[in-house]
C-alpha angles and dihedrals in degrees: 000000000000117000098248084046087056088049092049092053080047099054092048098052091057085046104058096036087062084051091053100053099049090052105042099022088238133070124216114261089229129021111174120181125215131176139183112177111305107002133059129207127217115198107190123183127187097023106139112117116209085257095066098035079063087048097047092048089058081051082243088154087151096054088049089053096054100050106042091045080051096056094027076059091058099041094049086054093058090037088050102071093048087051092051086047095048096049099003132224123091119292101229101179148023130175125180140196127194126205096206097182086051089038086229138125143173129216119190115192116182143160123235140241087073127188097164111134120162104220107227128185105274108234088054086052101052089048089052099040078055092048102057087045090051092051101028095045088071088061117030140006128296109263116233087225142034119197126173101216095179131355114185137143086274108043152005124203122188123189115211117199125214101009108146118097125226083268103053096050101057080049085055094053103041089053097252101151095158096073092048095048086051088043093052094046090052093049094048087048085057086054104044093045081061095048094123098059090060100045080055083061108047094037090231138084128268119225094169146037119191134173114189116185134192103192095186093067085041088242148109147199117234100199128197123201122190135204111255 
């Protein structure tokens, strides 16, 4: 990564933790930036306020959905346009996932059309390619279609085409986003009761699981994020 890109990462973090604050009353402890061609990634630790911890202990998770989604929605709005000024082009769409017992989340903004693919040596792929169809397969349906979109020491994303079942859909559709909230929750909790099998594989350890889903598209981002 070139220095003023690093600078640029740098900026935007401190960006959109401001943002944060103002909006939540409280910044993040950590924000870090990453970026791979036309999506950046936006990796945040130590974000509950008072408000949702109150909520999480009622075991209120919808509540807390909502209103997080709700304020994340009006932050990205402001962050969008310094995004678009530091590497150009619209941002068209952004999708998050929050791991509320570990205190992290992910938010992944991009613009479309997308092309990014991380070459991998091929033999790796294709295990891990196994591997999540081995795992994923016992909780939701078989992607058409598998796609490593970045793949650091920090992080792997993989993009999964065509992952929503009849059902899900029509829930889609009809606007009930409960069952798919509770749905996603229970198909990350596969993954992350499987964790293990894919720190074997990738030889580090895995501080993170995220699904983010985009449910328009019919697809979804398993991300990885190791421990440093």
């Amino acid at each position: 990564m070139s220095k003023s890109t690093q600078e640029n990462l740098l900026y935007l973090s401190s960006t959109f933790s401001k943002l944060l604050k103002r909006r939540f009353g409280k910044g993040p402890e950590t924000c870090t930036m990453m970026s791979k061609g036309n999506r950046l990634y936006i990796y945040i630790r130590n974000f509950i306020t008072p408000a949702e911890e109150v909520l999480l202990k009622n075991n209120q998770l919808i509540l807390v959905h909502n209103f997080r989604s709700a304020v994340i929605n009006a932050v990205i709005n402001e962050f969008k346009p310094e995004v678009s000024k530091v590497f150009g082009g619209k941002i068209d769409h952004f999708f998050h996932d929050w791991n509320y017992d570990s205190n992290t989340g992910i938010i992944l903004l991009e613009n479309v059309p997308s092309t990014d693919e991380v070459k991998m040596e091929e033999d790796f792929e294709k295990t891990l390619f196994n591997l999540i169809d081995f795992v994923g397969t016992r909780y939701h349906k078989r992607p058409v279609g598998l796609k490593v979109v970045k793949f650091t020491q920090n992080i792997c994303a993989i993009e999964a085409r065509e992952v929503l079942l009849q059902l899900e859909s029509l829930a889609y559709e009809q606007g009930n986003l409960d069952l798919l909230l509770h749905q996603a929750r229970e198909i990350k909790s596969g993954y992350l009761k499987n964790k293990s099998l894919f720190e074997d594989l990738f030889n580090r350890v895995i501080e993170d699981i995220f699904i983010v889903w985009d449910y328009e598209k019919n697809r979804n981002y398993l991300i990885f994020v190791f421990f440093k």
